[in-house]
Amino acid sequence: MLNPPNILTIAGSDSGGGAGIQADLKTIMAMGGYGMSVITALTAQNGLGVTGIHAPDPDFVALQLHTVLDGFSIAAAKTGMLFSAPIIRAIAPILLQRSFPLVVDPVSVSQSGSNLLHEDAVSALINDIIPGCDLLTPNRPEAEMLTNTTIDTFEDAAAAGEKLLQMGARAVLIKGGHMESSVVVTDCLCINGEAPKALPQAKVDTTNNHGTGCTLSAAIAVGLGKGLPLQVAVTRAQEYLNLALRRSYTPGKGAGPVNHAAALNV
């Protein structure tokens, strides 16, 4: 039996277990990868919200990344909450030398509305992380923030995706979860040199949506790490997330997480 691909997540820790590093590692295992992590921030968090954030020294974040890359052959990686400009500037030169696909989830605000990205980090994200990434996965508010546009329709999403491609991303997936629809969620996939693609999934009526963006981007990273074409990796990740939402539950107060083990029939 072949070893599972090594998949790296560079993100913040969620003490409630539903998002961030914890969601990523659960997803990576469920999708057939071996997960490892570089932690950019510690959050005091539960289903009701984020009560505090503590970030390690940027040099230590870079040391984590150097050490993982020295010890493992990475098949693919994703970034999530990067928190600050100094952290971004510490890891960007290392990622620039990578030989594996990189999925960038530009996490800026939690589901509960807490800021997870410093204001001065937005320009660092645009200048140092987005250029050259293999896939950028913003939700609607994040895409609006990065492009300074308003997104109300699929056509708006496609136009914003084109702007993000012009910023240097090789492909962009604008997630449709924040769009108004009672029956379907349509993500917009933009790839350099190709027409925008609408990728619909049935909408799941649940408030257990904590960590959906983390889960989707981690699942895509696993697909890319297995050598799948980009659109195939995206659609398989969508299917995994949709199942995890349908089988979600509420382990505590507030918004529950998706069920990362749903695909394993646990």
Short mmCIF file of N, CA and C in Angstrom, two decimals, residues 91-159:
data_model
loop_
_atom_site.label_atom_id
_atom_site.label_comp_id
_atom_site.label_asym_id
_atom_site.label_seq_id
_atom_site.Cartn_x
_atom_site.Cartn_y
_atom_site.Cartn_z
N ILE A 91 7.07 33.91 6.30
CA ILE A 91 6.91 32.63 5.61
C ILE A 91 6.87 32.75 4.09
N ALA A 92 6.55 33.93 3.57
CA ALA A 92 6.40 34.08 2.12
C ALA A 92 7.65 33.70 1.34
N PRO A 93 8.85 34.12 1.74
CA PRO A 93 10.03 33.74 0.97
C PRO A 93 10.27 32.23 0.94
N ILE A 94 9.87 31.56 2.02
CA ILE A 94 10.03 30.10 2.08
C ILE A 94 9.06 29.44 1.10
N LEU A 95 7.82 29.89 1.11
CA LEU A 95 6.81 29.32 0.22
C LEU A 95 7.12 29.61 -1.24
N LEU A 96 7.82 30.71 -1.50
CA LEU A 96 8.18 31.07 -2.87
C LEU A 96 9.08 30.01 -3.50
N GLN A 97 9.82 29.28 -2.66
CA GLN A 97 10.76 28.26 -3.15
C GLN A 97 10.13 26.87 -3.21
N ARG A 98 8.84 26.77 -2.97
CA ARG A 98 8.20 25.46 -2.87
C ARG A 98 8.18 24.74 -4.22
N SER A 99 8.01 23.42 -4.14
CA SER A 99 7.89 22.59 -5.35
C SER A 99 6.57 21.84 -5.36
N PHE A 100 5.58 22.32 -4.59
CA PHE A 100 4.29 21.63 -4.43
C PHE A 100 3.17 22.64 -4.60
N PRO A 101 1.94 22.16 -4.91
CA PRO A 101 0.79 23.07 -5.06
C PRO A 101 0.44 23.74 -3.73
N LEU A 102 0.00 24.99 -3.82
CA LEU A 102 -0.39 25.76 -2.64
C LEU A 102 -1.79 26.32 -2.81
N VAL A 103 -2.67 25.98 -1.86
CA VAL A 103 -4.03 26.53 -1.81
C VAL A 103 -4.03 27.62 -0.74
N VAL A 104 -4.51 28.81 -1.09
CA VAL A 104 -4.55 29.93 -0.15
C VAL A 104 -6.00 30.25 0.18
N ASP A 105 -6.38 30.04 1.44
CA ASP A 105 -7.69 30.44 1.95
C ASP A 105 -7.47 31.75 2.69
N PRO A 106 -7.89 32.89 2.12
CA PRO A 106 -7.55 34.20 2.70
C PRO A 106 -8.42 34.55 3.90
N VAL A 107 -8.30 33.78 4.96
CA VAL A 107 -9.15 33.92 6.15
C VAL A 107 -8.99 35.31 6.74
N SER A 108 -10.09 36.02 6.88
CA SER A 108 -10.02 37.37 7.45
C SER A 108 -10.99 37.57 8.61
N VAL A 109 -12.15 36.90 8.57
CA VAL A 109 -13.16 37.05 9.61
C VAL A 109 -13.73 35.67 9.93
N SER A 110 -13.93 35.38 11.22
CA SER A 110 -14.52 34.11 11.61
C SER A 110 -16.02 34.11 11.35
N GLN A 111 -16.64 32.91 11.41
CA GLN A 111 -18.09 32.81 11.23
C GLN A 111 -18.84 33.68 12.24
N SER A 112 -18.24 33.87 13.42
CA SER A 112 -18.91 34.66 14.46
C SER A 112 -18.63 36.15 14.33
N GLY A 113 -17.81 36.54 13.33
CA GLY A 113 -17.57 37.95 13.08
C GLY A 113 -16.29 38.51 13.65
N SER A 114 -15.42 37.67 14.23
CA SER A 114 -14.17 38.15 14.80
C SER A 114 -13.10 38.33 13.72
N ASN A 115 -12.34 39.42 13.81
CA ASN A 115 -11.27 39.66 12.85
C ASN A 115 -10.11 38.69 13.09
N LEU A 116 -9.71 37.98 12.04
CA LEU A 116 -8.62 37.02 12.14
C LEU A 116 -7.42 37.43 11.30
N LEU A 117 -7.49 38.62 10.72
CA LEU A 117 -6.39 39.14 9.91
C LEU A 117 -6.24 40.62 10.21
N HIS A 118 -5.05 41.04 10.64
CA HIS A 118 -4.80 42.44 10.90
C HIS A 118 -4.99 43.26 9.62
N GLU A 119 -5.39 44.52 9.79
CA GLU A 119 -5.59 45.38 8.62
C GLU A 119 -4.32 45.49 7.79
N ASP A 120 -3.17 45.63 8.46
CA ASP A 120 -1.92 45.81 7.71
C ASP A 120 -1.47 44.52 7.03
N ALA A 121 -2.14 43.40 7.34
CA ALA A 121 -1.78 42.13 6.73
C ALA A 121 -2.43 41.93 5.37
N VAL A 122 -3.47 42.71 5.06
CA VAL A 122 -4.15 42.54 3.79
C VAL A 122 -3.22 42.81 2.62
N SER A 123 -2.48 43.91 2.69
CA SER A 123 -1.55 44.23 1.59
C SER A 123 -0.43 43.20 1.51
N ALA A 124 0.01 42.68 2.66
CA ALA A 124 1.04 41.64 2.64
C ALA A 124 0.51 40.36 2.00
N LEU A 125 -0.74 40.04 2.28
CA LEU A 125 -1.37 38.87 1.66
C LEU A 125 -1.44 39.04 0.15
N ILE A 126 -1.86 40.24 -0.29
CA ILE A 126 -1.99 40.51 -1.72
C ILE A 126 -0.63 40.50 -2.43
N ASN A 127 0.38 41.06 -1.78
CA ASN A 127 1.68 41.22 -2.42
C ASN A 127 2.58 39.99 -2.30
N ASP A 128 2.45 39.25 -1.19
CA ASP A 128 3.45 38.22 -0.89
C ASP A 128 2.94 36.78 -0.91
N ILE A 129 1.63 36.57 -0.79
CA ILE A 129 1.10 35.20 -0.71
C ILE A 129 0.27 34.84 -1.94
N ILE A 130 -0.59 35.75 -2.38
CA ILE A 130 -1.47 35.44 -3.51
C ILE A 130 -0.72 35.22 -4.82
N PRO A 131 0.27 36.07 -5.18
CA PRO A 131 0.97 35.84 -6.45
C PRO A 131 1.63 34.47 -6.52
N GLY A 132 1.29 33.70 -7.54
CA GLY A 132 1.89 32.39 -7.73
C GLY A 132 1.20 31.26 -7.01
N CYS A 133 0.19 31.56 -6.16
CA CYS A 133 -0.51 30.45 -5.50
C CYS A 133 -1.30 29.68 -6.55
N ASP A 134 -1.48 28.39 -6.31
CA ASP A 134 -2.15 27.54 -7.30
C ASP A 134 -3.66 27.71 -7.26
N LEU A 135 -4.20 28.02 -6.09
CA LEU A 135 -5.64 28.27 -5.97
C LEU A 135 -5.89 29.19 -4.80
N LEU A 136 -6.71 30.22 -5.02
CA LEU A 136 -7.16 31.13 -3.98
C LEU A 136 -8.63 30.85 -3.74
N THR A 137 -9.04 30.70 -2.46
CA THR A 137 -10.42 30.27 -2.16
C THR A 137 -11.16 31.26 -1.26
N PRO A 138 -11.40 32.49 -1.71
CA PRO A 138 -12.13 33.44 -0.86
C PRO A 138 -13.64 33.17 -0.85
N ASN A 139 -14.28 33.49 0.27
CA ASN A 139 -15.74 33.55 0.24
C ASN A 139 -16.14 34.92 -0.29
N ARG A 140 -17.42 35.17 -0.35
CA ARG A 140 -17.89 36.43 -0.95
C ARG A 140 -17.31 37.66 -0.24
N PRO A 141 -17.43 37.79 1.11
CA PRO A 141 -16.88 38.98 1.77
C PRO A 141 -15.37 39.13 1.56
N GLU A 142 -14.64 38.01 1.57
CA GLU A 142 -13.19 38.09 1.37
C GLU A 142 -12.85 38.53 -0.05
N ALA A 143 -13.59 38.01 -1.04
CA ALA A 143 -13.36 38.42 -2.42
C ALA A 143 -13.69 39.90 -2.60
N GLU A 144 -14.75 40.36 -1.97
CA GLU A 144 -15.11 41.79 -2.04
C GLU A 144 -14.02 42.64 -1.41
N MET A 145 -13.49 42.19 -0.28
CA MET A 145 -12.45 42.94 0.41
C MET A 145 -11.16 43.01 -0.41
N LEU A 146 -10.79 41.90 -1.04
CA LEU A 146 -9.54 41.85 -1.80
C LEU A 146 -9.62 42.63 -3.10
N THR A 147 -10.82 42.72 -3.68
CA THR A 147 -10.97 43.38 -4.98
C THR A 147 -11.63 44.75 -4.89
N ASN A 148 -12.11 45.10 -3.69
CA ASN A 148 -12.82 46.37 -3.50
C ASN A 148 -14.01 46.49 -4.45
N THR A 149 -14.76 45.39 -4.58
CA THR A 149 -15.95 45.36 -5.42
C THR A 149 -17.12 44.79 -4.62
N THR A 150 -18.31 44.87 -5.19
CA THR A 150 -19.50 44.27 -4.59
C THR A 150 -19.89 43.06 -5.43
N ILE A 151 -20.20 41.95 -4.77
CA ILE A 151 -20.56 40.72 -5.47
C ILE A 151 -21.98 40.34 -5.09
N ASP A 152 -22.88 40.40 -6.06
CA ASP A 152 -24.27 40.01 -5.84
C ASP A 152 -24.71 38.85 -6.73
N THR A 153 -24.01 38.66 -7.85
CA THR A 153 -24.41 37.66 -8.84
C THR A 153 -23.21 36.80 -9.23
N PHE A 154 -23.50 35.73 -9.97
CA PHE A 154 -22.41 34.90 -10.48
C PHE A 154 -21.49 35.72 -11.39
N GLU A 155 -22.08 36.60 -12.18
CA GLU A 155 -21.29 37.45 -13.08
C GLU A 155 -20.35 38.36 -12.29
N ASP A 156 -20.84 38.87 -11.16
CA ASP A 156 -19.99 39.68 -10.28
C ASP A 156 -18.83 38.84 -9.75
N ALA A 157 -19.15 37.61 -9.36
CA ALA A 157 -18.11 36.72 -8.84
C ALA A 157 -17.06 36.43 -9.91
N ALA A 158 -17.50 36.21 -11.14
CA ALA A 158 -16.57 35.94 -12.24
C ALA A 158 -15.68 37.14 -12.49
N ALA A 159 -16.25 38.35 -12.42
CA ALA A 159 -15.44 39.56 -12.62
C ALA A 159 -14.42 39.73 -11.50
#
